[in-house]
Short mmCIF file of C-alpha atoms and ligand atoms in Angstrom, two decimals:
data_model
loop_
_atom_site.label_atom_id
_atom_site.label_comp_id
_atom_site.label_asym_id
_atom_site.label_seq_id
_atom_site.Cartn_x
_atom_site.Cartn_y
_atom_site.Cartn_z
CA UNK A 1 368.34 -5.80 23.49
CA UNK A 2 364.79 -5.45 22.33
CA UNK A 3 365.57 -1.72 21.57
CA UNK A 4 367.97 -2.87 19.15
CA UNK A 5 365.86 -5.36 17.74
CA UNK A 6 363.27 -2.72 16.86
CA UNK A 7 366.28 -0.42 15.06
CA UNK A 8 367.33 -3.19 13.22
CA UNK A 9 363.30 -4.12 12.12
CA UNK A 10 362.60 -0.78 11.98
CA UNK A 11 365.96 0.09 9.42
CA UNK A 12 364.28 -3.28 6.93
CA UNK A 13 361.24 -1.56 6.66
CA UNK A 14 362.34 1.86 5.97
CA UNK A 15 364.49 0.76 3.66
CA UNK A 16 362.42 -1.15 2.20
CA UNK A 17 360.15 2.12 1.80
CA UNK A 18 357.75 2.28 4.83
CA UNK A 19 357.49 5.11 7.02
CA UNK A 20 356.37 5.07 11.04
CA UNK A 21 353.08 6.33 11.42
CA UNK A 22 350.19 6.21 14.07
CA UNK A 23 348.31 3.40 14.51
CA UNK A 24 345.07 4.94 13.39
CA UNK A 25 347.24 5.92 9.26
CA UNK A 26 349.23 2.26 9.72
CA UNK A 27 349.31 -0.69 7.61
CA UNK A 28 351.22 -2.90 9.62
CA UNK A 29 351.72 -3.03 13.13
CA UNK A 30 354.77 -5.02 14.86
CA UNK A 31 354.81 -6.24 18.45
CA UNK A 32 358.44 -6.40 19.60
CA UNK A 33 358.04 -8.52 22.43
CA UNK A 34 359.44 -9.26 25.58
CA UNK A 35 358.71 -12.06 28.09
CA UNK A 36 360.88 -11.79 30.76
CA UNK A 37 358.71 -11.56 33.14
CA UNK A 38 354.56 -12.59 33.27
CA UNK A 39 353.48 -9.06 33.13
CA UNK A 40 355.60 -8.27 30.17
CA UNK A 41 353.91 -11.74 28.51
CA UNK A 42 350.85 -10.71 29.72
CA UNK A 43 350.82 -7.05 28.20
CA UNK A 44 351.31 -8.44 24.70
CA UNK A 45 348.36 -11.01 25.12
CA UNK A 46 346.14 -7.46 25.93
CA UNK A 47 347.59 -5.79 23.10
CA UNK A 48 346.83 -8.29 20.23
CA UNK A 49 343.52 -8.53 21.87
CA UNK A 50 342.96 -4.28 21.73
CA UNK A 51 344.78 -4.52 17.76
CA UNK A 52 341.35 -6.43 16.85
CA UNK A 53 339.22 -3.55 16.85
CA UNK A 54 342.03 -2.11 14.82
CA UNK A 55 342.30 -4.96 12.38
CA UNK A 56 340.93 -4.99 8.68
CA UNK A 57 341.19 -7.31 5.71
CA UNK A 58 343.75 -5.09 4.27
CA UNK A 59 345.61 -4.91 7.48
CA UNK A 60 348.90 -6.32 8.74
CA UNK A 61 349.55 -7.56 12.20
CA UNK A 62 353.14 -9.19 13.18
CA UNK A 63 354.35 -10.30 16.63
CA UNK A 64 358.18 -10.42 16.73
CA UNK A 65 360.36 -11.18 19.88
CA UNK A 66 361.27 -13.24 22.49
CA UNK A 67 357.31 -14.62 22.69
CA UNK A 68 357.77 -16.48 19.46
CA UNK A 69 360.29 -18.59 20.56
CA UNK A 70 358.57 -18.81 23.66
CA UNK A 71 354.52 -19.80 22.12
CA UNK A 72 355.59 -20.17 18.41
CA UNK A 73 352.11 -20.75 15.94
CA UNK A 74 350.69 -21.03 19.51
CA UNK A 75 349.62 -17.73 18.93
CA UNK A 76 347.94 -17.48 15.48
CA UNK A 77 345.69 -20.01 16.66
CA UNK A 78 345.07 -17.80 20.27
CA UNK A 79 344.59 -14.61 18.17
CA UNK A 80 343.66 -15.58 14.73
CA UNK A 81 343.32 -12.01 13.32
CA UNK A 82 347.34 -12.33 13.69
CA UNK A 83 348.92 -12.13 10.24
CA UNK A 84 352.86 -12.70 11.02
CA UNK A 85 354.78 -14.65 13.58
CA UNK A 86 358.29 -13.29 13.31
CA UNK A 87 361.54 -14.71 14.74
CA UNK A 88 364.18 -12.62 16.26
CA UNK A 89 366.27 -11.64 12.84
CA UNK A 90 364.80 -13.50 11.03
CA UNK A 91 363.02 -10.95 8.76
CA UNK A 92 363.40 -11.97 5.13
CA UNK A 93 359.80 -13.48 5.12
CA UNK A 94 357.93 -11.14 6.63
CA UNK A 95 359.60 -8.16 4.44
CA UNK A 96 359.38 -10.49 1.15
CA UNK A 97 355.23 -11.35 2.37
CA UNK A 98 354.56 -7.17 3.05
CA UNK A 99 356.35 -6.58 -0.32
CA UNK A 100 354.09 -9.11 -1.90
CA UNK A 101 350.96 -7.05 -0.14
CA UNK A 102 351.74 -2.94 -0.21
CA UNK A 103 353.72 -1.52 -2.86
CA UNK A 104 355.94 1.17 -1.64
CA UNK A 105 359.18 1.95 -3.05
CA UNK A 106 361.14 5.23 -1.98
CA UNK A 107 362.87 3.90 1.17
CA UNK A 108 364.20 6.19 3.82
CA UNK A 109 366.85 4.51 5.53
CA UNK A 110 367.07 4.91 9.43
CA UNK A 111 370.15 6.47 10.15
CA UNK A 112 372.75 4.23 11.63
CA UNK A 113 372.48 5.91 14.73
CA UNK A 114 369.37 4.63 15.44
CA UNK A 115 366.05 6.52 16.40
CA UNK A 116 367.68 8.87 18.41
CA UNK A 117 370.63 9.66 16.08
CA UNK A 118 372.65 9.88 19.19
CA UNK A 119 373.37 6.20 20.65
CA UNK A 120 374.07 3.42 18.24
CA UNK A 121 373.42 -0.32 20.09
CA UNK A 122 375.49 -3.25 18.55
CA UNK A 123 374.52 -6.54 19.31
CA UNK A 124 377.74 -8.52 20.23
CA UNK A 125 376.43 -11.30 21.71
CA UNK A 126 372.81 -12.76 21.03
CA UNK A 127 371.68 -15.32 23.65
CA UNK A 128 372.83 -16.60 26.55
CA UNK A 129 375.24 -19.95 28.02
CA UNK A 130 374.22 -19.64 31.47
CA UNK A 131 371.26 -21.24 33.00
CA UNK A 132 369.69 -19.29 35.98
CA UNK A 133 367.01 -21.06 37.21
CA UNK A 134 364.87 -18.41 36.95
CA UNK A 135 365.11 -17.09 33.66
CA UNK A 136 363.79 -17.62 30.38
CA UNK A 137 365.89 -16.70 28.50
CA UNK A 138 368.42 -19.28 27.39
CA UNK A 139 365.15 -20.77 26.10
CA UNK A 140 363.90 -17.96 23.63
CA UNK A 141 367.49 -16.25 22.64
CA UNK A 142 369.07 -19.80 22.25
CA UNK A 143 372.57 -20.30 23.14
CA UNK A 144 374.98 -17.33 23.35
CA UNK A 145 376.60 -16.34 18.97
CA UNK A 146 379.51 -13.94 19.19
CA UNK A 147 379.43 -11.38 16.66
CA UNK A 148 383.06 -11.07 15.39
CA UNK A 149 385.39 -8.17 16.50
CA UNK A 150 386.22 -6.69 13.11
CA UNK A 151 382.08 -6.81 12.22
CA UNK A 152 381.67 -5.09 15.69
CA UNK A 153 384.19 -2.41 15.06
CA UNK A 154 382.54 -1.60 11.15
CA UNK A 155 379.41 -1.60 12.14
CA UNK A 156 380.34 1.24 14.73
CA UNK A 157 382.69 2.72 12.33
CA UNK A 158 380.00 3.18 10.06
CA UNK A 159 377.21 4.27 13.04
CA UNK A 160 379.77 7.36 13.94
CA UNK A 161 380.01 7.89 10.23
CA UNK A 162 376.38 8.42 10.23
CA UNK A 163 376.53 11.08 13.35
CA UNK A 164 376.34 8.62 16.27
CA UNK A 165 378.32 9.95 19.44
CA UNK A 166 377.88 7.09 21.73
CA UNK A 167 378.44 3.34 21.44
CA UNK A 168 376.24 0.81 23.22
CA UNK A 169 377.38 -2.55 22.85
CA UNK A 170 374.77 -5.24 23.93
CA UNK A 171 374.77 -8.69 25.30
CA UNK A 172 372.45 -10.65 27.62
CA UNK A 173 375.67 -11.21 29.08
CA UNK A 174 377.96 -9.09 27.91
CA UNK A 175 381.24 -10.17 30.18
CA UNK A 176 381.09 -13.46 28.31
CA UNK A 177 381.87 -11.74 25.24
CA UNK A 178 384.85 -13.09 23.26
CA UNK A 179 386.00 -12.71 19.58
CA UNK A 180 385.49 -16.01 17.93
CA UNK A 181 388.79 -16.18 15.73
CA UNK A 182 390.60 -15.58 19.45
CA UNK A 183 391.05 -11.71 19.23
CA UNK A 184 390.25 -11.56 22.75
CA UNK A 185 387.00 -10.29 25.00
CA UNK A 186 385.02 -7.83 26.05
CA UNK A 187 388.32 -5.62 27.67
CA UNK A 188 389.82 -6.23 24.40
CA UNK A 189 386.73 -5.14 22.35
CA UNK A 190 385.93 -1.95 24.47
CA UNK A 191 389.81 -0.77 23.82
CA UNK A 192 388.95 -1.33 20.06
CA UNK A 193 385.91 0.46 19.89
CA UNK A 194 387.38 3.39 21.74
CA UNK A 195 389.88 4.19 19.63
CA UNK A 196 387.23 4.62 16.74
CA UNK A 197 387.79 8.47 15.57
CA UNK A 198 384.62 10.27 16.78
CA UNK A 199 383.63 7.90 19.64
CA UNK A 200 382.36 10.25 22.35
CA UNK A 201 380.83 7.73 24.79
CA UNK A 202 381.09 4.03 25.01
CA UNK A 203 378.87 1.62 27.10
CA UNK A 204 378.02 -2.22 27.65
CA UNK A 205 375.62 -3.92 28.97
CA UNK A 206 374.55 -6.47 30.80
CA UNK A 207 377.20 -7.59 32.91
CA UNK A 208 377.72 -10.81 35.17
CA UNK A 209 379.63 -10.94 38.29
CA UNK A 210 380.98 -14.23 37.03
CA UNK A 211 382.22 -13.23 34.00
CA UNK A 212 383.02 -9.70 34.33
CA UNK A 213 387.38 -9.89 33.41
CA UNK A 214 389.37 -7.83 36.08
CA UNK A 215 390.93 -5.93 32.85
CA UNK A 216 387.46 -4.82 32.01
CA UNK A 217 387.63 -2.85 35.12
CA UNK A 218 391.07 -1.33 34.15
CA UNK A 219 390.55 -0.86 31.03
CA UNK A 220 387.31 1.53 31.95
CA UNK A 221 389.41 3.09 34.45
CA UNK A 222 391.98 4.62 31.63
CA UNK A 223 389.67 5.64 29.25
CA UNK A 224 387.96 8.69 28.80
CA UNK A 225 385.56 7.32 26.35
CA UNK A 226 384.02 4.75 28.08
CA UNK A 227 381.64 5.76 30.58
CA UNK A 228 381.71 4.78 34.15
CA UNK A 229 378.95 2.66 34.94
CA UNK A 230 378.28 -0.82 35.73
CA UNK A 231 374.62 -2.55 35.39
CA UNK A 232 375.97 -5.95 37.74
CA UNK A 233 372.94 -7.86 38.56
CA UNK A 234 373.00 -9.15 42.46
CA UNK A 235 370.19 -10.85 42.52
CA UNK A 236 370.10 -11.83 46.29
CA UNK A 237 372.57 -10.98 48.97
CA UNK A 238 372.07 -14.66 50.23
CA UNK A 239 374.49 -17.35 49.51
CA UNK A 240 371.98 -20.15 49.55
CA UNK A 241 369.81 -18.35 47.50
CA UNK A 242 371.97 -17.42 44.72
CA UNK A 243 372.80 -21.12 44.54
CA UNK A 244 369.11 -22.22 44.07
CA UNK A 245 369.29 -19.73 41.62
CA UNK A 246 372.38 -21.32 39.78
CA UNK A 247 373.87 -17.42 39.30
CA UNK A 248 377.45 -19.10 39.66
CA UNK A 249 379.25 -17.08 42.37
CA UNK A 250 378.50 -15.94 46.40
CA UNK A 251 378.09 -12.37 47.61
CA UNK A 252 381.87 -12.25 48.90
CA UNK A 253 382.64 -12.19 44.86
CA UNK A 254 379.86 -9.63 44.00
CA UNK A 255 381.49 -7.42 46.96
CA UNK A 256 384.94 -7.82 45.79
CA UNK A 257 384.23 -6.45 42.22
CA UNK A 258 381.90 -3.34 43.34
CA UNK A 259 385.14 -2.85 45.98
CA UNK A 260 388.02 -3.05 42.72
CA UNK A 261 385.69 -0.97 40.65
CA UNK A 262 384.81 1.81 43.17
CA UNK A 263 389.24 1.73 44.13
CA UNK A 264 389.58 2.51 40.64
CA UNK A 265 386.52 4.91 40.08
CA UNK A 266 385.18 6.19 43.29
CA UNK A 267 382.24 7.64 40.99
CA UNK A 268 381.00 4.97 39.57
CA UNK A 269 377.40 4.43 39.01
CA UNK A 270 376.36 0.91 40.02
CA UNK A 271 372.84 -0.79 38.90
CA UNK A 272 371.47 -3.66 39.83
CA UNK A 273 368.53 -6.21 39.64
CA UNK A 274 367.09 -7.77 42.57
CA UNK A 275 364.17 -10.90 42.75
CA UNK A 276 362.24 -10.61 46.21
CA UNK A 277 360.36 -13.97 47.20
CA UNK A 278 362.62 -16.65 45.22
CA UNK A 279 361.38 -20.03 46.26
CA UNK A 280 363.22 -20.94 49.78
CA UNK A 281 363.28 -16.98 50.44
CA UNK A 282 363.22 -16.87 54.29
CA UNK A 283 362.84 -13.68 56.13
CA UNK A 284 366.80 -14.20 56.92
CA UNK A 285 367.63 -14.64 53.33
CA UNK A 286 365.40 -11.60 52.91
CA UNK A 287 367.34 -9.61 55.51
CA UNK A 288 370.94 -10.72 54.19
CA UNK A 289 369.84 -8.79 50.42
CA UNK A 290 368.27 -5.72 52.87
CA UNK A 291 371.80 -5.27 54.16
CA UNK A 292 373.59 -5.94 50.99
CA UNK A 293 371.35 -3.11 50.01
CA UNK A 294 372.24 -1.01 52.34
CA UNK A 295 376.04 -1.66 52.36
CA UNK A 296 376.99 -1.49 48.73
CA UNK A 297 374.45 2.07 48.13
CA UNK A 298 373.40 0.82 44.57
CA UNK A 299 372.20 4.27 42.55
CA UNK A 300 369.82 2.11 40.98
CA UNK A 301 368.12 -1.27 41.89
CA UNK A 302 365.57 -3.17 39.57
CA UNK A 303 363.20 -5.07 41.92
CA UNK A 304 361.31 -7.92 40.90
CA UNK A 305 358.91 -10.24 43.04
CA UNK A 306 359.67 -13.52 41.95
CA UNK A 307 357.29 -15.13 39.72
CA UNK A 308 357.43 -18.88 38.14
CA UNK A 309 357.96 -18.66 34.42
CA UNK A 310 356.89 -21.69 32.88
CA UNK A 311 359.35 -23.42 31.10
CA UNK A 312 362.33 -22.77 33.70
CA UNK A 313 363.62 -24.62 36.39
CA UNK A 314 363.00 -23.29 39.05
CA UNK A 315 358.95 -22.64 37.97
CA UNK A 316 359.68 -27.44 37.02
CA UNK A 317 361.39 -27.91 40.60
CA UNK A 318 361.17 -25.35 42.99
CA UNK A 319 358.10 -24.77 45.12
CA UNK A 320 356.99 -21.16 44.78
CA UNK A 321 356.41 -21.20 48.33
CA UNK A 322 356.60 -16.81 49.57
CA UNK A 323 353.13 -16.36 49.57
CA UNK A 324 352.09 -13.22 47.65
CA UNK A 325 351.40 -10.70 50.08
CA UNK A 326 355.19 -11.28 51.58
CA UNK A 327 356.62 -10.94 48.33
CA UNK A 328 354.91 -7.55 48.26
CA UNK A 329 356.03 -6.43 51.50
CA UNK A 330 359.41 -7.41 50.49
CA UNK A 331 359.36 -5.43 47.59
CA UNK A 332 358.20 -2.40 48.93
CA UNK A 333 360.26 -2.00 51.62
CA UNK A 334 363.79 -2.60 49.25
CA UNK A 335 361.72 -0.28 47.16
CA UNK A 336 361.20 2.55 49.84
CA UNK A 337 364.92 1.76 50.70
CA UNK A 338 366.63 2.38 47.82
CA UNK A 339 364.40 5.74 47.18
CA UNK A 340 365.93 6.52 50.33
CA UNK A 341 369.57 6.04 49.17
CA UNK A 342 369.08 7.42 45.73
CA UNK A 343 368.05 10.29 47.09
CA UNK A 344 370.91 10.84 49.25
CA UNK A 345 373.24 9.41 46.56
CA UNK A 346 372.18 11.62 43.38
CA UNK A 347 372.14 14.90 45.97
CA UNK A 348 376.21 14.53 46.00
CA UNK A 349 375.70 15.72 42.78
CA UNK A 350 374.59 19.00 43.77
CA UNK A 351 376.93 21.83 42.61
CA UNK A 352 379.24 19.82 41.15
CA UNK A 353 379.86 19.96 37.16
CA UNK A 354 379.10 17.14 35.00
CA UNK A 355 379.82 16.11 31.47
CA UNK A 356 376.19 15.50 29.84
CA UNK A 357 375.39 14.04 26.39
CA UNK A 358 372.36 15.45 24.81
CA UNK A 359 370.21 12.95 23.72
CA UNK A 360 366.80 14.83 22.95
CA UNK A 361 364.50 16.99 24.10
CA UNK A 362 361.67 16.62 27.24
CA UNK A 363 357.94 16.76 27.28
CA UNK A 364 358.54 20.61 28.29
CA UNK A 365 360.91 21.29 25.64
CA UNK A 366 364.07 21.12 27.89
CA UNK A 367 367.29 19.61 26.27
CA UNK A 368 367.84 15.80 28.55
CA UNK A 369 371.08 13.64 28.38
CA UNK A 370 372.79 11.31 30.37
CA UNK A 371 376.38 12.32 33.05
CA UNK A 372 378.98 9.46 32.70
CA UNK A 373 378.14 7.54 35.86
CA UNK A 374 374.63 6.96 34.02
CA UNK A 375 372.05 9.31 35.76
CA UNK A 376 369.50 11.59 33.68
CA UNK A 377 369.96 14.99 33.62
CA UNK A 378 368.33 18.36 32.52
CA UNK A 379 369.46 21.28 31.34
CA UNK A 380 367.72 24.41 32.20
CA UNK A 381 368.13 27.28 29.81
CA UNK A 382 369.52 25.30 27.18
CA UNK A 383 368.36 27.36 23.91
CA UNK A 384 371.13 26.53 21.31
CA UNK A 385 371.97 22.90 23.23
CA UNK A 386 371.54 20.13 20.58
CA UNK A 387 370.93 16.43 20.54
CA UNK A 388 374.37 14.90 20.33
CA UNK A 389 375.98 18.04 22.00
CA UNK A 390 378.71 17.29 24.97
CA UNK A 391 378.20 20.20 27.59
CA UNK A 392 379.27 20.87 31.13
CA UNK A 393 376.24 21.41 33.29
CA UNK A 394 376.65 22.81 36.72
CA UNK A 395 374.12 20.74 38.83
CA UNK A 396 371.79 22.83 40.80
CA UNK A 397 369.26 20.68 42.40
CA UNK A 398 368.99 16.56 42.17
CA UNK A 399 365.68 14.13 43.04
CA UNK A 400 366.14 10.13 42.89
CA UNK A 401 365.93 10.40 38.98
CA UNK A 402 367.35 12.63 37.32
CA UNK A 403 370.19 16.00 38.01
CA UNK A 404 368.57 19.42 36.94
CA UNK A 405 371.18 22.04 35.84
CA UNK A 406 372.37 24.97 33.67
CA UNK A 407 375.20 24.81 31.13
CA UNK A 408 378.44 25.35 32.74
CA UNK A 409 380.24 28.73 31.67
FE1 SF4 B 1 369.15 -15.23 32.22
FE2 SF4 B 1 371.09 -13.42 32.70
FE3 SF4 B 1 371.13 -15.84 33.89
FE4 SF4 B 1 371.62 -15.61 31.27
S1 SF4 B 1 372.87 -14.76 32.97
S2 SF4 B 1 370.32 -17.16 32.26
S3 SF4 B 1 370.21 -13.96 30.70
S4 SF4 B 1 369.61 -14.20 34.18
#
């Protein structure tokens, strides 16, 4: 989501005739932020302080993101060498204020397939109706504004136009997606988008395990566009706990849609995000996500400690009360047991071919892309592989993140 708040930023000021440069050559420097979690907040608080040194009377500092709902003028009186507070979209200010300051005219637009040229991300829904207890943000994204089907389907019309190969439509919650004059949901949108000429890849994300529509699942299944993965937040693999944490359903529904999914793609890739140390955690709650863990073999889990965010409920009502070095010891032993399975899940890999879509090039000049199912992978000896090229690679060796191979003959 913040990605494709930078593009669309990022497509403004090129337009409007700015280029990206380094800092040290820059004018204007934007913070896209994100405050999901503490560290994330805390990272931009280092960052404005570091952009002092950088700051001069002629430049332009802007914070943009979810922190200015979150802190608002807050911050210009925290960091006064800040120039801009910017809401999410809401650029026409800030562009008409630069304008008024630097006088550049030739715009370069960004192309509508983003930085990359390869992936386009759509925005279909912006904020979010549910109200973890955890999470911030219902607060700083506001309450969930569906973007209409027939502006979703132009908008990648005119993305694949421009050379994009691959679709990425975006939601905090994605499932909950439906068309607001009643032309139906997310299932509905995907089969829409897929039948766009030129459409090599299609992808969503993030979904809910209450929300996510059985047809969604089917409607993956029969398509050869859209790409088999699923990013399904757990959260806990305790009952209890996922009711403190308001998520809206019990593991016996989480296990029921991993179980239709996998009947209907055996390959799926499966992500997840999981909070270690959410207040009431007891070493049995603990144990219950360990197993769920181990039982569902995610190929990728995001692990959190659990940390109050001010402003939610649970940081109002719930006693943090998993003192610190427990949270850690949670965390790293998920952590050292999902290395272990992704290990053992990506080497299945090995041998096999796979359908890759180039996306760029690596530090050591080696063309990178991503298989269906998600995962990274590599090719060796790719002279003459481009980005936005669909090859077969024949997978030689595997680690936890990423498949290494050579270009199928
Ligand atoms: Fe936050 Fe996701 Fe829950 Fe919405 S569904 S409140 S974005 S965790």
């Amino acid at each position: 989501m913040n990605a494709a708040d930078s593009e669309s930023l990022a497509r403004r000021l090129l337009a409007a005739g700015y280029q990206e440069d380094s800092l040290e050559r820059a004018d204007v420097a934007v913070l896209n932020t994100c405050v999901v979690r503490q560290a994330s907040e805390d990272r931009v608080y280092s960052k404005l302080h570091e952009l002092k040194a950088w700051k001069t009377p002629e430049r332009t500092i802007a914070v943009t993101g979810c922190i200015v709902a979150k802190e608002g003028d807050e911050l210009k009186r925290r960091f006064p060498h800040l120039d801009a507070v910017v809401p999410i979209g809401e650029y026409d200010d800030f562009l008409a204020g630069l304008e008024a300051r630097y006088d550049y005219s030739e715009g370069e637009a960004l192309p509508a397939a983003g930085r990359t040229g390869v992936s386009h991300y759509v925005r279909v829904i912006q904020g979010c109706d549910h109200n973890c207890t955890f999470c911030i943000v219902p607060r700083v994204r506001g309450r969930e504004r569906h973007v209409p089907l027939g502006e979703v389907l132009h908008e990648c019309a005119a993305a694949v136009e421009a050379g994009a190969k691959e679709i990425v439509l975006l939601g905090q919650n994605v499932d909950d997606y439906h068309d607001p004059a009643g032309r139906g949901g997310l299932a509905a949108l995907v089969r829409e988008v897929e039948k766009i000429p030129g459409v090599r890849r299609l992808r969503f994300m993030t979904s809910h395990p209450q929300d996510l529509e059985p047809e969604l699942l089917e409607a993956m299944a029969a398509s050869d566009v859209v790409c088999r993965e699923l990013q399904l937040p757990v959260q806990s693999g305790d009952d209890a706990i996922l009711k403190r944490m308001a998520r809206g359903y019990q593991t016996r529904h989480y296990r029921a849609i991993v179980e239709r999914a996998r009947t209907l793609m055996p390959d799926i890739g499966l992500a997840t995000d999981v909070i270690v140390g959410f207040p009431g955690e007891s070493e049995a709650a603990f144990l219950n996500t360990r197993s769920l863990l181990e039982e569902i073999q995610f190929d990728v889990v995001h692990l959190a400690m659990y940390s109050p965010r001010p402003g939610t409920f649970a940081a109002r009502s719930l006693s943090d009360d998993v003192p610190n070095e427990e949270k850690l010891r949670r965390l790293n032993d998920l952590l050292a047991l999902q290395r272990e399975i992704a290990v053992r899940k990506t080497a299945r890999w090995v041998g096999r071919d796979v359908e890759v879509l180039i996306e760029g090039t690596d530090e050591l000049g080696r063309p990178y892309g991503r298989i269906r199912q998600g995962k990274r992978a590599v090719v060796l000896r790719g002279s003459g592989v481009n980005a936005g090229d669909v090859i077969d690679l024949r997978v030689v060796s595997a680690s936890a993140g990423q498949l290494t191979g050579l270009p199928a003959a």
